[in-house]
Coordinates of C-alpha atoms in Angstrom, one line a residue:
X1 CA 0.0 0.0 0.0
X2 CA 1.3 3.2 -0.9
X3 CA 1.6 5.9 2.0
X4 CA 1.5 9.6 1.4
X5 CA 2.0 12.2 3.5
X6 CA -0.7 14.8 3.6
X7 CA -1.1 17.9 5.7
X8 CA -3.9 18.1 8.3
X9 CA -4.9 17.8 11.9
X10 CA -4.2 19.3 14.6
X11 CA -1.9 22.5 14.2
X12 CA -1.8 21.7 10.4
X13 CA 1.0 19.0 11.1
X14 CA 1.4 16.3 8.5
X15 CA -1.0 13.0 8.8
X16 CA -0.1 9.8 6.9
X17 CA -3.0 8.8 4.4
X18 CA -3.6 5.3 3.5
X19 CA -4.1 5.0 -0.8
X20 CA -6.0 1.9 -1.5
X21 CA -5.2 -0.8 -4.0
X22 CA -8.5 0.7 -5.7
X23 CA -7.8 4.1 -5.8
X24 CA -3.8 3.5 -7.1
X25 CA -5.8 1.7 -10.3
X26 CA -7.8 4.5 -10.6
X27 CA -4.6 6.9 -10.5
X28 CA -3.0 4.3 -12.8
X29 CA -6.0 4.6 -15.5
X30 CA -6.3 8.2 -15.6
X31 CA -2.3 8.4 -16.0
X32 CA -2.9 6.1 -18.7
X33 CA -5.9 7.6 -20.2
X34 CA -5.6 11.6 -18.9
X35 CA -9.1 11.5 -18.3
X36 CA -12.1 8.9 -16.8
X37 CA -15.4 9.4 -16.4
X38 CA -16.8 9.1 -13.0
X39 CA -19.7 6.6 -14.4
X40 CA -16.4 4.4 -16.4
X41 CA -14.9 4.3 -13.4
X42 CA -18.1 3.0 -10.9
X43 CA -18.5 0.8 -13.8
X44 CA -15.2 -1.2 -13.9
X45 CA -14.7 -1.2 -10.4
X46 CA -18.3 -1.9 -9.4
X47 CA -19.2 0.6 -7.2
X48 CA -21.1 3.5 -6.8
X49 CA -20.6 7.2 -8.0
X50 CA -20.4 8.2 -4.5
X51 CA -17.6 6.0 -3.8
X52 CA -15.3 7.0 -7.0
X53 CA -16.2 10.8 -5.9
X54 CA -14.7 10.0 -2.8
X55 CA -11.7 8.0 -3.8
X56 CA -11.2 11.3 -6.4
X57 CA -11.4 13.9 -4.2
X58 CA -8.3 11.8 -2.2
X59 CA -6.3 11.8 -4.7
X60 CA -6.8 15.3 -5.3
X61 CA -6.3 16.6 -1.9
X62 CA -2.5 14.5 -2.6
X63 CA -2.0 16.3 -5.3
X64 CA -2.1 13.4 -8.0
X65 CA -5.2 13.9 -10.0
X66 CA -7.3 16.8 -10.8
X67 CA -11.3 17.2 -10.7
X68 CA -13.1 17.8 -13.8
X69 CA -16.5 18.1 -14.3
X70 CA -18.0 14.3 -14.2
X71 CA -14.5 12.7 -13.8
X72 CA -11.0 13.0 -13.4
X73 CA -7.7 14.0 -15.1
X74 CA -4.3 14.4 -14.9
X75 CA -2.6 17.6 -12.7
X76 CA -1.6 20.7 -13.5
X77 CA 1.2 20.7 -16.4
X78 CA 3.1 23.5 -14.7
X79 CA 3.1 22.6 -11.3
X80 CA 4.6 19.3 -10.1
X81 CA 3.1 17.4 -6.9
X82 CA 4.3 18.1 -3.4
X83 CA 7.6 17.4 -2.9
X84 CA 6.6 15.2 0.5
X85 CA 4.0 13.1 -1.6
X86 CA 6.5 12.9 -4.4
X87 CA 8.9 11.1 -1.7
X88 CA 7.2 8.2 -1.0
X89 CA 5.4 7.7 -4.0
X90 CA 6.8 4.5 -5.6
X91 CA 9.1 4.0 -3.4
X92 CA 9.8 0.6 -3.8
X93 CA 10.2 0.6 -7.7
X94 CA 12.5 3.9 -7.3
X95 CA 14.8 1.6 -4.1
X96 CA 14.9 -1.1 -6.9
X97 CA 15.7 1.3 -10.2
X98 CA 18.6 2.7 -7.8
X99 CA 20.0 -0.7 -7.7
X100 CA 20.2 -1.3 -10.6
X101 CA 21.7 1.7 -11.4
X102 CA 24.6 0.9 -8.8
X103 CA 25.2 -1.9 -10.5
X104 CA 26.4 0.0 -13.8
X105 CA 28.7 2.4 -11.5
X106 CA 32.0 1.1 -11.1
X107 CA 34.4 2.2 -7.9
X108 CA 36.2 5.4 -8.3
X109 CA 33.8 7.0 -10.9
X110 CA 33.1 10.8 -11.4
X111 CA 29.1 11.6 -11.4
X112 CA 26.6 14.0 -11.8
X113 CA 23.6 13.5 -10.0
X114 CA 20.1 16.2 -10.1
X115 CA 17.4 17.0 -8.5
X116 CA 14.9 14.5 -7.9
X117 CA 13.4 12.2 -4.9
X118 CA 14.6 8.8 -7.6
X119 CA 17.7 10.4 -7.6
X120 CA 17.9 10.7 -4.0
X121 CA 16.9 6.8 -3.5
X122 CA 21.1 6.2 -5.8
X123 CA 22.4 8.2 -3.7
X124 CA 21.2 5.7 -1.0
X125 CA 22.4 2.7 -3.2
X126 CA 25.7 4.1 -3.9
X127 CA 27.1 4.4 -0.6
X128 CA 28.4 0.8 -0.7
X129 CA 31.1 2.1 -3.7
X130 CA 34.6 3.3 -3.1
X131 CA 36.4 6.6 -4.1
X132 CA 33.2 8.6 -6.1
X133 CA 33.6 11.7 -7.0
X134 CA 29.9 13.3 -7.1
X135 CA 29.1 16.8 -8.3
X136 CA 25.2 17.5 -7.6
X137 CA 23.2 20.1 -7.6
X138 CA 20.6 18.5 -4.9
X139 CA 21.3 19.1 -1.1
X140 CA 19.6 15.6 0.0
X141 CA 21.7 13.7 -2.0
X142 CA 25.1 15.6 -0.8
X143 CA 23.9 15.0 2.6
X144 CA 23.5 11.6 2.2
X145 CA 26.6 10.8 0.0
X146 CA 28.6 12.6 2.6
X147 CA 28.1 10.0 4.9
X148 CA 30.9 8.3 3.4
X149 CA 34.1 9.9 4.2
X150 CA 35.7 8.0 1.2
X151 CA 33.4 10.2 -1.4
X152 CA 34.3 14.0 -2.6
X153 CA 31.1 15.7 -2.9
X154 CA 31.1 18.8 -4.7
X155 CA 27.7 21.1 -4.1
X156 CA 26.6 23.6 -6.9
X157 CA 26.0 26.9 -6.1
X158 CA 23.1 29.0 -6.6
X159 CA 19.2 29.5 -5.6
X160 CA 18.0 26.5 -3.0
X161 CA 14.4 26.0 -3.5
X162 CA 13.0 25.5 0.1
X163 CA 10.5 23.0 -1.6
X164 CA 12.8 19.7 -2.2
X165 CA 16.5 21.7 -1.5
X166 CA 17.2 21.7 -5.0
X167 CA 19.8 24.3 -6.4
X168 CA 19.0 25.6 -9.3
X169 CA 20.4 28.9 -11.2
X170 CA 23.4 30.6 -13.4
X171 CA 25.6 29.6 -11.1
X172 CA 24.6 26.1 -10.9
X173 CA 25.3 25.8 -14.4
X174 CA 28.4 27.6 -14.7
X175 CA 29.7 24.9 -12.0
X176 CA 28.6 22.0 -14.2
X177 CA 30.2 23.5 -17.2
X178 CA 33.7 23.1 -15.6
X179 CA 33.5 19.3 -15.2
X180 CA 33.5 16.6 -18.2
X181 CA 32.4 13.3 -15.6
X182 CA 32.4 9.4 -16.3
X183 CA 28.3 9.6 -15.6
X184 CA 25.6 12.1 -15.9
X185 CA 22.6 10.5 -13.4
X186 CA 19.3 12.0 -14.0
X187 CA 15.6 11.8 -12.6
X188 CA 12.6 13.4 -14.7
X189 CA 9.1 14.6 -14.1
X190 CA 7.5 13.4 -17.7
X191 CA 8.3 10.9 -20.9
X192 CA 5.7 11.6 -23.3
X193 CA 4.8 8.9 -26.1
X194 CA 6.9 10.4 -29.1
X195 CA 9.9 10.0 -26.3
X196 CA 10.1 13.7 -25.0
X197 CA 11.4 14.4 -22.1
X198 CA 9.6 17.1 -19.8
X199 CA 9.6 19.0 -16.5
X200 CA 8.2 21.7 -14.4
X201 CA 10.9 24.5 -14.0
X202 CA 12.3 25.6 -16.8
X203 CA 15.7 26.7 -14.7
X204 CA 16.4 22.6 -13.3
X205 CA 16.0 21.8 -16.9
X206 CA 19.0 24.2 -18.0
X207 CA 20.8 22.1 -15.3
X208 CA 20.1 18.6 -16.8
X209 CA 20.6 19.7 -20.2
X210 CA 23.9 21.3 -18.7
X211 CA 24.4 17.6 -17.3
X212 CA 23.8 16.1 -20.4
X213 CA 26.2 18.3 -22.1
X214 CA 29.0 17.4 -19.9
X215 CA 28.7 14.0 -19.1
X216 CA 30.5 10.9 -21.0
X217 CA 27.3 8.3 -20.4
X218 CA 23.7 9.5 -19.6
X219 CA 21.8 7.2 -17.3
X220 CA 17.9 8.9 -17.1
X221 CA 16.3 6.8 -13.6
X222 CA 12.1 7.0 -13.9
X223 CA 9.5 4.6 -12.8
X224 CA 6.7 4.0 -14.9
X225 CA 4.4 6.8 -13.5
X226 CA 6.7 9.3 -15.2
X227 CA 5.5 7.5 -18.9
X228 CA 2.7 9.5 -20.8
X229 CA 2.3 12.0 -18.2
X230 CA 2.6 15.8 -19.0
X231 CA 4.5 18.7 -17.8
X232 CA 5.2 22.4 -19.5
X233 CA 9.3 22.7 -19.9
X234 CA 11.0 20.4 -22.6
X235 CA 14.4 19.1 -21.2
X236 CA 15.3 17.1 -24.6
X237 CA 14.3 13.4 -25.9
X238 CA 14.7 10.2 -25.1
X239 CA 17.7 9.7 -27.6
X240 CA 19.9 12.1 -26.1
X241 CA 20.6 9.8 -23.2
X242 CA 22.4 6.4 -23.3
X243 CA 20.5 4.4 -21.0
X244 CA 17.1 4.6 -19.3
X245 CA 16.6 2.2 -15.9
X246 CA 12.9 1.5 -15.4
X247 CA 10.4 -0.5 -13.1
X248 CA 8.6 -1.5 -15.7
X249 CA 9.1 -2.8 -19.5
X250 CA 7.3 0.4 -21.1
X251 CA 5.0 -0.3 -24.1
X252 CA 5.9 -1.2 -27.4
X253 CA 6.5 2.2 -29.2
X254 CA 8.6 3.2 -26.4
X255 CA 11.1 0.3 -26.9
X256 CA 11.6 1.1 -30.4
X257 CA 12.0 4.5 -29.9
X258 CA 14.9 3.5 -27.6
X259 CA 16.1 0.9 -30.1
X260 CA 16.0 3.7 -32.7
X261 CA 18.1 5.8 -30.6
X262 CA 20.5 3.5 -29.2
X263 CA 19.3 4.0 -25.6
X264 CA 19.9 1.0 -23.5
X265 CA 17.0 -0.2 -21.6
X266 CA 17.1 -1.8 -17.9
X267 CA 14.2 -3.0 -16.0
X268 CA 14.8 -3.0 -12.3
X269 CA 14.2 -7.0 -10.8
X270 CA 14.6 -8.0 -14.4

């Protein structure tokens, strides 16, 4: 069961909510589909209106879908979910994708690593490794890499957005500029079907294109909830980055359009 944290009760502190199994299918359908009728969705999952209303209005108070008149569709475009609710969403398939990324990262690599809460999960998996030299532009995952004395962690400067302590800015990108690294590791918000990749703030994009730029291999981590979703601010395409670790094999056209582009594909557990 997925657990997100939501804020409420007394003095506004967070409260855990419980998702159900039916409401993460309904989540899962309207990601697939952008949009479900209230009436399809009481239908399939034999219940009444009332219930789906209820289940709906959940998942909006979290964030994760949006209420349209007689159904539901996908979030805003140019605003992402809470950063909280983006941290334990999936977490599971983003513990796994990090491990199989730290599979791929030999000992005494140099990295770049962005903003992002998959992201933060290889920074957790890559403690293990010797002699890493990490230049990131996330303060969560130079805390955590820290931890090991045997890593150099080298912070970007610039603006800290007080929402997920990312760093984002001129300054940010000037620092990535100076560095040509063995690895460029990279989370993102959206993959749409035609294999573009998309975000929320135009300014973390610069960065990841900067990382792109800069870095030997591209390794782009996102579980299947990031596939056919939407979001305003194009980073690049799908092609521009050597390998993409996923949860889940993604459909069809998405495997040629990774076979097209010579993009190596991994499936966590696979």
């Amino acid at each position: 069961m997925t657990r997100l944290w939501r804020e409420g009760g007394k003095g506004n502190r967070p409260t855990v909510n419980d998702i159900s199994p039916r409401m993460g299918k309904i989540l899962h359908l309207v990601r697939a589909q952008g949009f479900v009728s209230i009436e399809a969705l009481a239908e399939r999952f034999k219940v009444t209106p009332q219930t789906v209303r209820r289940d709906i209005n959940a998942l909006c108070d979290q964030d994760l879908l949006r209420r349209y008149h007689g159904g539901a569709g996908l979030p805003s475009s140019v605003e992402n979910a809470p950063y909280g609710a983006r941290q334990v969403m999936n977490l599971t398939e983003k513990s796994a994708i990090a491990y199989e990324l730290a599979k791929h990262i030999p000992n005494r690599a140099s990295l770049f690593i962005n903003i992002g809460t998959t992201t933060e999960a290889v920074a957790q998996a890559l403690l293990q490794h010797e002699g890493l030299r990490i230049i990131t532009n996330n303060l969560n995952v130079a805390s955590i890499l820290s931890g090991n004395p045997d890593f150099e962690v080298i912070l970007a400067g610039g603006v800290v957005r007080s929402r997920d302590r990312g760093i984002v800015g001129e300054a940010t990108i000037d620092l990535i500029r100076q560095f040509k690294v063995d690895y460029g590791i990279i989370g993102i918000s959206c993959v749409e079907e035609d294999g573009t990749l998309l975000d929320y703030d135009y300014r973390e994009v610069r960065v990841a294109q900067a990382i792109i730029g800069n870095s030997r291999k591209v390794i782009l981590v996102a579980d299947h909830s990031k596939f056919n979703r939407t979001a305003m601010v194009r980073l690049g395409h799908i092609s521009q980055v050597d390998m993409l670790i996923t949860d889940k094999r993604p459909l069809a056209s998405m495997v040629k359009l990774l076979a097209d582009g010579a993009v190596e594909l991994a499936v966590a557990g696979r």
